[in-house]
mmCIF file of C-alpha atoms in Angstrom:
data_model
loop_
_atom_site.group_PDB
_atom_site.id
_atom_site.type_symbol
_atom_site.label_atom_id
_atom_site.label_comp_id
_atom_site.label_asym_id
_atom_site.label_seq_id
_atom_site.Cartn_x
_atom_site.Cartn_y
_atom_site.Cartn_z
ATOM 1 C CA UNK A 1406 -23.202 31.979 -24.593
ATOM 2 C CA UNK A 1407 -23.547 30.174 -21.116
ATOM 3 C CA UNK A 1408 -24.842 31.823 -18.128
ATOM 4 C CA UNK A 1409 -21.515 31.823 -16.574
ATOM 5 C CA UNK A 1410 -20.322 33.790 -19.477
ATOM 6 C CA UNK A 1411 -22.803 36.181 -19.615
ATOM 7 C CA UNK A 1412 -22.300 36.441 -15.869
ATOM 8 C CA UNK A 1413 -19.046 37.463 -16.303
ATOM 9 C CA UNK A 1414 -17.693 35.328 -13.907
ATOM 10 C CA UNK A 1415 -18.944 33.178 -11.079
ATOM 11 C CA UNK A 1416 -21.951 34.746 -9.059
ATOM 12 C CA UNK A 1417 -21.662 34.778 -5.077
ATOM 13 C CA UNK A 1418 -24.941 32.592 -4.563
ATOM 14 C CA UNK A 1419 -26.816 30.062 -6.840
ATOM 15 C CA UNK A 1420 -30.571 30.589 -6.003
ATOM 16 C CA UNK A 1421 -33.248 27.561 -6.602
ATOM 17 C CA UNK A 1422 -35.908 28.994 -6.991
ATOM 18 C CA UNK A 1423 -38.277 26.322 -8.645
ATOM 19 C CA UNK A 1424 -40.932 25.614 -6.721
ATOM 20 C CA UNK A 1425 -42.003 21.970 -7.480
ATOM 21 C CA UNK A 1426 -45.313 20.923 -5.856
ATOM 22 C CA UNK A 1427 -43.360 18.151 -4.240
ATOM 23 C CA UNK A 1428 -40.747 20.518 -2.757
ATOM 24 C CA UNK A 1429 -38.102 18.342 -3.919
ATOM 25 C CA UNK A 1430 -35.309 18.150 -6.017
ATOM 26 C CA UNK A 1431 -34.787 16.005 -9.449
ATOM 27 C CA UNK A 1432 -31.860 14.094 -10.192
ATOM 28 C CA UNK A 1433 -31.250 16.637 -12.785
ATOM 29 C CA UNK A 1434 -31.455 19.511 -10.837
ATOM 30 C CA UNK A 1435 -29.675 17.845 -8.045
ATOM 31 C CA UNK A 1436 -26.329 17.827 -10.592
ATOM 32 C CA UNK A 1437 -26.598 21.207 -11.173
ATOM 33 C CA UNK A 1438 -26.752 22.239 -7.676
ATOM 34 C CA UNK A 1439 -23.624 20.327 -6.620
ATOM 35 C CA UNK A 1440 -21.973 21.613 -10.206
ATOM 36 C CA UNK A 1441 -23.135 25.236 -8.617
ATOM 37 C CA UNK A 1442 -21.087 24.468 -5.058
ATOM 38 C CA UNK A 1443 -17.994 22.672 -7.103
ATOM 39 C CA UNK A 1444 -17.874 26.401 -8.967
ATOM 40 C CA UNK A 1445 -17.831 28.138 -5.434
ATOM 41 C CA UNK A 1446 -21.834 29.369 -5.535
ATOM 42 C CA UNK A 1447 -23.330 29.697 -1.942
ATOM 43 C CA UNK A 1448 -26.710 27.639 -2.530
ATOM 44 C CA UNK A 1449 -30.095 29.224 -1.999
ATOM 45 C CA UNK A 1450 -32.422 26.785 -1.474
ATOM 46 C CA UNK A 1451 -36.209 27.135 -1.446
ATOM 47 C CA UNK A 1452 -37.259 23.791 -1.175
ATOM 48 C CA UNK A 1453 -38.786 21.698 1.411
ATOM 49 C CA UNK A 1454 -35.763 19.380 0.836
ATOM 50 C CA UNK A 1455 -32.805 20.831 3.445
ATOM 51 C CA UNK A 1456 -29.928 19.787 1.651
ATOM 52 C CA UNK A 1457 -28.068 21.085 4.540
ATOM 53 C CA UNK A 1458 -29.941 17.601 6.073
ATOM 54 C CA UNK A 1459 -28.177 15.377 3.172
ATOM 55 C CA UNK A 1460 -24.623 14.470 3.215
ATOM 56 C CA UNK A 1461 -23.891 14.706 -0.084
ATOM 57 C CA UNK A 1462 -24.811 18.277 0.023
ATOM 58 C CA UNK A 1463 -23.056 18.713 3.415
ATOM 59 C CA UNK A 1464 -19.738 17.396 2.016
ATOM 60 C CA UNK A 1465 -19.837 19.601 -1.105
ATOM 61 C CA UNK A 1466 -20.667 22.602 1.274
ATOM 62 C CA UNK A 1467 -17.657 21.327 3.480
ATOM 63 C CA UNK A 1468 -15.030 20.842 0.476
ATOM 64 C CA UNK A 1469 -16.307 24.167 -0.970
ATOM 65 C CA UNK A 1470 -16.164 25.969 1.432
ATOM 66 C CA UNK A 1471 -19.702 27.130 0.492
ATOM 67 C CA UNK A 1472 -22.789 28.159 2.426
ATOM 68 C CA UNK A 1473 -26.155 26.356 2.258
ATOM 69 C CA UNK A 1474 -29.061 28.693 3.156
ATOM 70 C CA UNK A 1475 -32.105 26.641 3.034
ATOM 71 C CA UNK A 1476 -34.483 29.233 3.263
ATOM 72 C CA UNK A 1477 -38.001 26.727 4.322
ATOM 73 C CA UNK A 1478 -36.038 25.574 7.340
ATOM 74 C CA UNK A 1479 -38.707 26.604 10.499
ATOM 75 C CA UNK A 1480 -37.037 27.487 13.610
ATOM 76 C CA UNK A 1481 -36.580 24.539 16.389
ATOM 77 C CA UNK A 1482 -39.674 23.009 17.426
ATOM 78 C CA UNK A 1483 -38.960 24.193 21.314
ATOM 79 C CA UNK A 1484 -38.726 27.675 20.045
ATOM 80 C CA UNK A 1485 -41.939 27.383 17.312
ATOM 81 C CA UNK A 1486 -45.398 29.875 18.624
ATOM 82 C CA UNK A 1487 -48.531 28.161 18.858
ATOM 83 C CA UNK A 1488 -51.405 31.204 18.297
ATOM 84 C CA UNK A 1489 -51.952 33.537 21.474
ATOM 85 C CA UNK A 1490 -54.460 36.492 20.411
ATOM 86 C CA UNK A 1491 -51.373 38.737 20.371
ATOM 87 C CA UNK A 1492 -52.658 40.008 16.802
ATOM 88 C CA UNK A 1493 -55.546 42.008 18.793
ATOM 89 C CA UNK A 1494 -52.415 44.271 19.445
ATOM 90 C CA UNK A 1495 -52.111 45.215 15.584
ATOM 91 C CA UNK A 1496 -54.497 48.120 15.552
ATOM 92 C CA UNK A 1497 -53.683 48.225 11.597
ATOM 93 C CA UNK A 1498 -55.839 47.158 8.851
ATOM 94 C CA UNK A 1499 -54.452 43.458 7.971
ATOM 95 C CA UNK A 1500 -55.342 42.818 4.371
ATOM 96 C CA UNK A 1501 -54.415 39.426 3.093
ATOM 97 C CA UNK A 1502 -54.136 38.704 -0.640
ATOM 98 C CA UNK A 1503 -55.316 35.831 -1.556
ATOM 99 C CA UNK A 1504 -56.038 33.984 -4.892
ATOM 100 C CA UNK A 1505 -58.541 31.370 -6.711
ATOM 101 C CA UNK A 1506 -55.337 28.919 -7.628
ATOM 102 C CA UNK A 1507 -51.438 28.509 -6.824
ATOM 103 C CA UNK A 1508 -48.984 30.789 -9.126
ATOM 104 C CA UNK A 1509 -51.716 33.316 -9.871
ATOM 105 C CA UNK A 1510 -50.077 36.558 -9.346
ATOM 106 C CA UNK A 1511 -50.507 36.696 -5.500
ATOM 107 C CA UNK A 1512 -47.307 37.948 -4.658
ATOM 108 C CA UNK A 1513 -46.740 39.921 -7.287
ATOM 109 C CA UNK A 1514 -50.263 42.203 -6.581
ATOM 110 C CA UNK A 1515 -49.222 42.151 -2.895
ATOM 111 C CA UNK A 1516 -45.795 43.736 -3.859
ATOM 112 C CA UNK A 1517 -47.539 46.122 -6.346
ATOM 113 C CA UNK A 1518 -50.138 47.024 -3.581
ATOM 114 C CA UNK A 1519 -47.690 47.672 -0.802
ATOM 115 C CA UNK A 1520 -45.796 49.928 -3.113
ATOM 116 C CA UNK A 1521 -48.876 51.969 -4.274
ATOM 117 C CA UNK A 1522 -49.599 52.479 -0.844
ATOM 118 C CA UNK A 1523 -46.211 53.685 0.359
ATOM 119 C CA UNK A 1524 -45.826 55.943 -2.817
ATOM 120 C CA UNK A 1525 -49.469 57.377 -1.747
ATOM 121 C CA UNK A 1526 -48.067 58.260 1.783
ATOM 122 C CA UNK A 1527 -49.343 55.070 3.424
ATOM 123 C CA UNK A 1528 -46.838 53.460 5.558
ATOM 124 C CA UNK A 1529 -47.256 49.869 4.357
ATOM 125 C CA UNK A 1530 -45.452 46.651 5.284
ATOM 126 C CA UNK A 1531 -45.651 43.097 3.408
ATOM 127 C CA UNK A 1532 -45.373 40.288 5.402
ATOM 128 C CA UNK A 1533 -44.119 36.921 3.351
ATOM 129 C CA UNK A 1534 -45.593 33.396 3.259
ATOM 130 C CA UNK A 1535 -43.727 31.860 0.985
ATOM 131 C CA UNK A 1536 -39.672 30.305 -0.115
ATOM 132 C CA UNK A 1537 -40.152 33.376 -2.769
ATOM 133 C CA UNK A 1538 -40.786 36.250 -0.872
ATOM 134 C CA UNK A 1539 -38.365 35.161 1.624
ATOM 135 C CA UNK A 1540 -35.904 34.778 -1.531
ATOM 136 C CA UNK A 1541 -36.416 38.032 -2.881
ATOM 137 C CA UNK A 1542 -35.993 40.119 0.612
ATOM 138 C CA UNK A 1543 -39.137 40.399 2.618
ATOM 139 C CA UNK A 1544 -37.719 41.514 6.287
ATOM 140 C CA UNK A 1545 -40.950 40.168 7.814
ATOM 141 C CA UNK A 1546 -42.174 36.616 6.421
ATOM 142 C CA UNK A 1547 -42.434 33.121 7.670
ATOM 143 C CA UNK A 1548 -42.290 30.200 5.238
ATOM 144 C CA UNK A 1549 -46.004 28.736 6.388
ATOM 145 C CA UNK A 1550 -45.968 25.554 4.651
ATOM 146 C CA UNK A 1551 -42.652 23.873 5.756
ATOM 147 C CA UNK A 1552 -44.007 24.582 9.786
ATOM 148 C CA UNK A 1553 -46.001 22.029 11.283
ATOM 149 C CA UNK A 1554 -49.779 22.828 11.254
ATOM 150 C CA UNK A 1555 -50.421 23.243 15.020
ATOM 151 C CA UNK A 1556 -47.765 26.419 14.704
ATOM 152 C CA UNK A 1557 -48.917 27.590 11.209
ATOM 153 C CA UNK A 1558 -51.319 30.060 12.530
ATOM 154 C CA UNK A 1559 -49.492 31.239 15.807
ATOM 155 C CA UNK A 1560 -45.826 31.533 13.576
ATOM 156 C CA UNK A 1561 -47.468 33.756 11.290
ATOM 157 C CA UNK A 1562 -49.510 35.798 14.268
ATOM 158 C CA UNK A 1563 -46.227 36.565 15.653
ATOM 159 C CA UNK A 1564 -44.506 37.682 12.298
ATOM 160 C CA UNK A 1565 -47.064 40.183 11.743
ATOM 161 C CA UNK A 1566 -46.913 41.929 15.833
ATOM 162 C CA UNK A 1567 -43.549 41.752 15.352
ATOM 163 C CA UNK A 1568 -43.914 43.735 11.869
ATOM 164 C CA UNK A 1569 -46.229 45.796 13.566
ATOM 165 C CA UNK A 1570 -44.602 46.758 16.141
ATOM 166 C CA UNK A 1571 -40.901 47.382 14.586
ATOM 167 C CA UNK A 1572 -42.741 49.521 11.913
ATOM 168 C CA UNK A 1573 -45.348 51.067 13.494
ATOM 169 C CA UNK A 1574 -47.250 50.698 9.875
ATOM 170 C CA UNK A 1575 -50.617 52.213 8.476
ATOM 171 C CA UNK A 1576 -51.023 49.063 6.601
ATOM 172 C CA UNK A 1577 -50.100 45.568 6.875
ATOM 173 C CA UNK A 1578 -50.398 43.651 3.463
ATOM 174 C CA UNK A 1579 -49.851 39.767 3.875
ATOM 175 C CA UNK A 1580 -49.042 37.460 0.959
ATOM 176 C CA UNK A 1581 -51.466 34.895 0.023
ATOM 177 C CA UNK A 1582 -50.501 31.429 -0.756
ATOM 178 C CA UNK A 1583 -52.564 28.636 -2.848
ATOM 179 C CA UNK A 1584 -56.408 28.788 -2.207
ATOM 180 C CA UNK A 1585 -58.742 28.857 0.224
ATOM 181 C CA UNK A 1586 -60.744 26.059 -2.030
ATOM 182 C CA UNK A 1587 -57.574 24.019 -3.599
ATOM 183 C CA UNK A 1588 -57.483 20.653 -2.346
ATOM 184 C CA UNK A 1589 -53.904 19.990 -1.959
ATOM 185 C CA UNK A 1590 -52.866 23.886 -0.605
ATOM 186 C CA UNK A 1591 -54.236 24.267 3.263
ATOM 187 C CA UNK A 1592 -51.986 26.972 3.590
ATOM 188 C CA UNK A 1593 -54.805 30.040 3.026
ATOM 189 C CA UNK A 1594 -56.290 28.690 6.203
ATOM 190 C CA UNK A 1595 -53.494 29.090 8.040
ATOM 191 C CA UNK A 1596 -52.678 32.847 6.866
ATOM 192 C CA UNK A 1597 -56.949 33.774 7.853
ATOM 193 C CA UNK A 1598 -56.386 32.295 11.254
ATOM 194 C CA UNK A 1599 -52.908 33.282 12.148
ATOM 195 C CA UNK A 1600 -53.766 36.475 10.436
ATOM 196 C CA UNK A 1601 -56.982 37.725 11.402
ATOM 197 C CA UNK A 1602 -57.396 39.930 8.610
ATOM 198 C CA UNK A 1603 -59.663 42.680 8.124
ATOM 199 C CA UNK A 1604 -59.616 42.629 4.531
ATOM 200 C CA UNK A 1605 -58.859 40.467 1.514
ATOM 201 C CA UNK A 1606 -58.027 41.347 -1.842
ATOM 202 C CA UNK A 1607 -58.503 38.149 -4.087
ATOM 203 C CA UNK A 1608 -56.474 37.100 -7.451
ATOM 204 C CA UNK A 1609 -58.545 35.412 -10.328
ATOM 205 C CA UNK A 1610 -57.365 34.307 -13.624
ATOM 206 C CA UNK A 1611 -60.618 34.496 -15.295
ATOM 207 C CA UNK A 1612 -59.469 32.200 -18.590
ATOM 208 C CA UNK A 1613 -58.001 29.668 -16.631
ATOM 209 C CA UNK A 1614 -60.039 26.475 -16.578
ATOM 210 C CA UNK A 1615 -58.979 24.293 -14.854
ATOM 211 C CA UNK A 1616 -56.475 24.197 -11.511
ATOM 212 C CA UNK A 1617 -52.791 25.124 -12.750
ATOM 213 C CA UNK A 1618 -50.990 21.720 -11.512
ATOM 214 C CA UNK A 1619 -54.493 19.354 -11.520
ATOM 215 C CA UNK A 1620 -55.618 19.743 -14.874
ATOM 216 C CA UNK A 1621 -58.584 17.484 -13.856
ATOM 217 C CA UNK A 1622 -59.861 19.733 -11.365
ATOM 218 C CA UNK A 1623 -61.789 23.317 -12.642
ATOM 219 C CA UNK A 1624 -61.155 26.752 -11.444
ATOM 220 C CA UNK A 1625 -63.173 28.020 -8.684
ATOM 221 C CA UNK A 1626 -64.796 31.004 -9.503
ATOM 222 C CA UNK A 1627 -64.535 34.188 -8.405
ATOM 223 C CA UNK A 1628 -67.919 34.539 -6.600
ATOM 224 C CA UNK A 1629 -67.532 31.353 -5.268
ATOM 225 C CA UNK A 1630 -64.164 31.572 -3.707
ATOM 226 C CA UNK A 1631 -65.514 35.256 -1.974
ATOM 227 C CA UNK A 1632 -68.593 33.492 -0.817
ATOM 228 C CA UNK A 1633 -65.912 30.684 0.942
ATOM 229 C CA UNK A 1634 -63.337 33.492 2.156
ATOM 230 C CA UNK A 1635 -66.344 35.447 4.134
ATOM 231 C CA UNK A 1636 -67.827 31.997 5.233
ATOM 232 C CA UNK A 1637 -64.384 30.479 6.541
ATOM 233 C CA UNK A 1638 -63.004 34.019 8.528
ATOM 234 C CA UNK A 1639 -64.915 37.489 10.072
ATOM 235 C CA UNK A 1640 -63.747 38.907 7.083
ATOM 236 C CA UNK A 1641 -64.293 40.533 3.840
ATOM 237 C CA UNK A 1642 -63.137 40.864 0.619
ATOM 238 C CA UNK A 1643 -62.612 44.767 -0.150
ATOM 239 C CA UNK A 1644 -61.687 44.155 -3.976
ATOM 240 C CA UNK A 1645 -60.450 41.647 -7.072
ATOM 241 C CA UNK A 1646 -57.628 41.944 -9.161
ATOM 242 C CA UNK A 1647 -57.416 40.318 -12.433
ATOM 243 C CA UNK A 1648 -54.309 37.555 -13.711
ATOM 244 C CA UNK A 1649 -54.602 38.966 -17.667
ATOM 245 C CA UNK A 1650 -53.097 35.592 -18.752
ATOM 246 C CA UNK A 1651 -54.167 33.976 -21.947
ATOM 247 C CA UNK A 1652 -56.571 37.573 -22.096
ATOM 248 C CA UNK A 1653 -56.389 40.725 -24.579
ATOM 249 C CA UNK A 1654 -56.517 43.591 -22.907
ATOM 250 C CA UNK A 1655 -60.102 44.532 -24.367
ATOM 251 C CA UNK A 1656 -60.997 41.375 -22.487
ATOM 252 C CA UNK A 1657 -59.483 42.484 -19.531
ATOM 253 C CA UNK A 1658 -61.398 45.831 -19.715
ATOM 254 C CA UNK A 1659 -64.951 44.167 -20.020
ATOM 255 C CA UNK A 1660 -63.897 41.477 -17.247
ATOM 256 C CA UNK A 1661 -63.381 44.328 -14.784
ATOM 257 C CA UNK A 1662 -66.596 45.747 -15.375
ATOM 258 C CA UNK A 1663 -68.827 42.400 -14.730
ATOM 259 C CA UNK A 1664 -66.998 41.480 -11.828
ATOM 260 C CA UNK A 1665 -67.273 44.946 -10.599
ATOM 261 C CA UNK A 1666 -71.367 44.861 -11.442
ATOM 262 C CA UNK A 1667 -71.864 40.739 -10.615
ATOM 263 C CA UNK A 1668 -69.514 41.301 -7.030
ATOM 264 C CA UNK A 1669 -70.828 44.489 -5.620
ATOM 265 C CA UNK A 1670 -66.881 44.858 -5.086
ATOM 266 C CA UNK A 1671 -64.202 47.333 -7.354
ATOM 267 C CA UNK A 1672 -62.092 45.682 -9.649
ATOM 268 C CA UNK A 1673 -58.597 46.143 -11.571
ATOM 269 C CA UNK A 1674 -55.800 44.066 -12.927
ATOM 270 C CA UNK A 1675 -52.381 44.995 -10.585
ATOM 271 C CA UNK A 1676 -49.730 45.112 -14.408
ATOM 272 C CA UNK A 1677 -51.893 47.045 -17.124
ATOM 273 C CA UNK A 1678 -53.441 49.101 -14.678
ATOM 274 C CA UNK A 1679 -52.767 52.416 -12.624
ATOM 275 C CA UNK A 1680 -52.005 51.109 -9.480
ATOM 276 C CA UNK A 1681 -54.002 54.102 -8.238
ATOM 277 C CA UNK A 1682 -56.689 51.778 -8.137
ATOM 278 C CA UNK A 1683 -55.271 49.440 -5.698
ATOM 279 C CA UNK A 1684 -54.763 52.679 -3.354
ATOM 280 C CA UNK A 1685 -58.654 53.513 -4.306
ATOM 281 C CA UNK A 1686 -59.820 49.772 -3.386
ATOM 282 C CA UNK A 1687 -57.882 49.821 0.145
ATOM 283 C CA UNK A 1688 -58.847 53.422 1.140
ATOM 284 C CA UNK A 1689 -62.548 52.635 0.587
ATOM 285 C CA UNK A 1690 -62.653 49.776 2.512
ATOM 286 C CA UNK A 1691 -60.536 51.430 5.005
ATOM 287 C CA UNK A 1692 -61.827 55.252 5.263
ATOM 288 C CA UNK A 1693 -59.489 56.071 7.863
ATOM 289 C CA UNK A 1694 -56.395 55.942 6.338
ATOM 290 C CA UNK A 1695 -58.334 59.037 3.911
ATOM 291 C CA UNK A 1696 -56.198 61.231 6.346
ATOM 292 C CA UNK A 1697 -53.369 59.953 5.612
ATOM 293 C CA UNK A 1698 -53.810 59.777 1.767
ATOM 294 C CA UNK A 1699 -54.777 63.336 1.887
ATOM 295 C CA UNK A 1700 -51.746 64.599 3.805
ATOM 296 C CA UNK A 1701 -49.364 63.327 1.368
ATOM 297 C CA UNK A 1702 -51.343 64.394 -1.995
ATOM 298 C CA UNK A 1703 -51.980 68.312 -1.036
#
C-alpha cells in the first residue's frame, strides 16, 4: 500500500523533516515536495533552503493554493537580539543538554527529562534549538543555526526570559545541538553563551567510533568532552546519559557504572531506564528544588 492509502486520504501538511548536513534539498526530494503541493499538502519545511525564497516553490504554493512554512526562517535582521545579560533575570536552574556528536539522542533525553520533572511536580519548560523541536511543537525555541552568529547567543538569551517569564518555571531544560568539540557544528557554543547555563547533562554513545557524518574523524570521549564543557562556560556537568545504540543492555548496565566511578558524576540511559533517575541527577545538583519534589510525592 502507498502512504496516501494508508493515510486514508490526503494529509493537511507534508512535513520534511530530513535533516541533511547541507540543509538542502536533492533533486529527488525536491519532486516529491512539489508532487506533495500538486496533491494539496501545506509544506513543512525544516531546511536551511526557504523554498518560500525559490520560484518554483512559490508558484506551486500560488497554483495550490498551499502554505509554505519554512520553519529555519530567523526573524528580519532589524528585528534579530544581539546578547544583553537579560538571562541574569532567569532565577531558574538552566540546564542545557548537550551531546559528544550530532543525532545522539539530545532531544529526545531533553524531552524525557522535562517530562520526568513535570510528572515529579517540577514545573519544567524545554526550550528548542533545532528545525525538529520546532517541528514537533516546542512553544519556546529558536532555530540557532539558520541565525547569523553575532545574534546566535542574544536570540537564544531572549527565548529563554521570555520562557521564563511567561511560565514562571522551576526548571528550564534547553536542547543541545551538535558538540561542543565537532568541527563542523559551532552551534553548542552558541546555546553556553546565549544560555548561561547552570548545568549540563551530556549524551554519549559509548560504541560509536567515529563522528556520525565524518567517518574519518573519532568520537570524543566522554571525559574529554566534560573536561571542554567546564573549560569553555562557568558551568558544570551535573550527570551523563547513555545512547544504548549498537549496545546490549548488560553493556549498558556496566557502562553506567564506570562512567559513574571514572566521572565522579551519576549516570543512566534516558529509554531503558526509570526516568526517576533523571529527576535524581537534576535534584542533586540542584538541592533546592528538594522542596518542591517533596511537596508533590507526600
Amino acid at each position: 500500500a502507498t502512504v496516501l492509502e494508508l493515510a486514508e486520504g490526503v494529509p493537511d501538511y507534508f512535513i520534511f523533516g530530513m535533516a541533511p548536513s547541507s540543509g538542502m534539498l536533492s533533486p529527488i526530494e525536491r519532486s516529491l515536495v512539489l508532487e506533495a503541493m500538486g496533491l494539496g499538502m501545506n509544506i513543512v519545511n525544516g531546511l536551511h533552503e526557504f523554498l518560500n525564497d525559490d520560484p518554483e516553490f512559490a508558484e506551486a504554493s500560488r497554483v495550490g493554493n498551499v502554505e509554505i512554512i519554512d520553519i529555519r526562517r530567523p526573524r528580519p535582521k532589524k528585528d534579530l537580539r544581539m546578547f544583553s545579560g537579560s538571562i541574569a533575570t532567569v532565577t531558574c536552574p538552566r540546564i542545557a543538554v548537550l551531546g559528544t556528536d550530532g543525532a545522539i539522542g539530545k532531544r529526545t533525553t531533553a524531552t524525557i527529562l522535562t517530562r520526568a520533572l513535570n510528572e515529579r511536580g517540577i514545573k519544567t519548560v524545554l526550550v528548542g534549538t533545532g528545525q525538529t523541536g520546532l517541528i514537533q511543537g516546542a512553544r519556546y525555541g529558536v532555530a540557532v543555526d539558520a541565525i547569523p552568529c553575532q545574534f546566535c547567543s542574544g536570540e537564544l538569551e531572549s527565548t529563554i526570559v521570555e520562557a521564563f517569564e511567561g511560565e514562571q518555571p522551576d526548571v528550564i531544560i534547553i536542547e543541545g545541538q551538535g558538540a561542543l568539540s565537532h568541527p563542523a557544528y559551532l552551534t553548542s557554543a552558541y546555546i553556553l553563551r546565549g544560555s548561561m547555563a547552570n548545568g549540563v547533562v551530556m549524551q554519549h554513545a559509548p560504541a560509536r567510533t567515529h563522528l556520525g557524518d565524518f567517518p574519518q574523524t573519532p568520537m570524543p570521549t566522554a571525559a574529554s568532552e566534560i573536561n571542554l564543557i567546564e573549560t569553555f562556560a562557568r558551568t558544570k556537568v551535573i550527570g551523563l546519559t547513555i545512547n544504548h545504540e549498537n549496545m546490549t543492555d548488560e553493556e549498558v548496565g556496566t557502562a553506567i557504572k564506570t562512567y559513574e566511578n571514572e566521572l565522579g558524576i551519576p549516570a543512566t540511559d534516558a529509554l531503558t531506564r526509570s526516568p526517576d533517575r533523571l529527576v535524581d541527577m537534576v535534584v542533586e545538583a540542584f538541592p533546592v528544588l528538594k522542596e518542591k519534589l517533596s511537596a508533590c510525592t507526600i
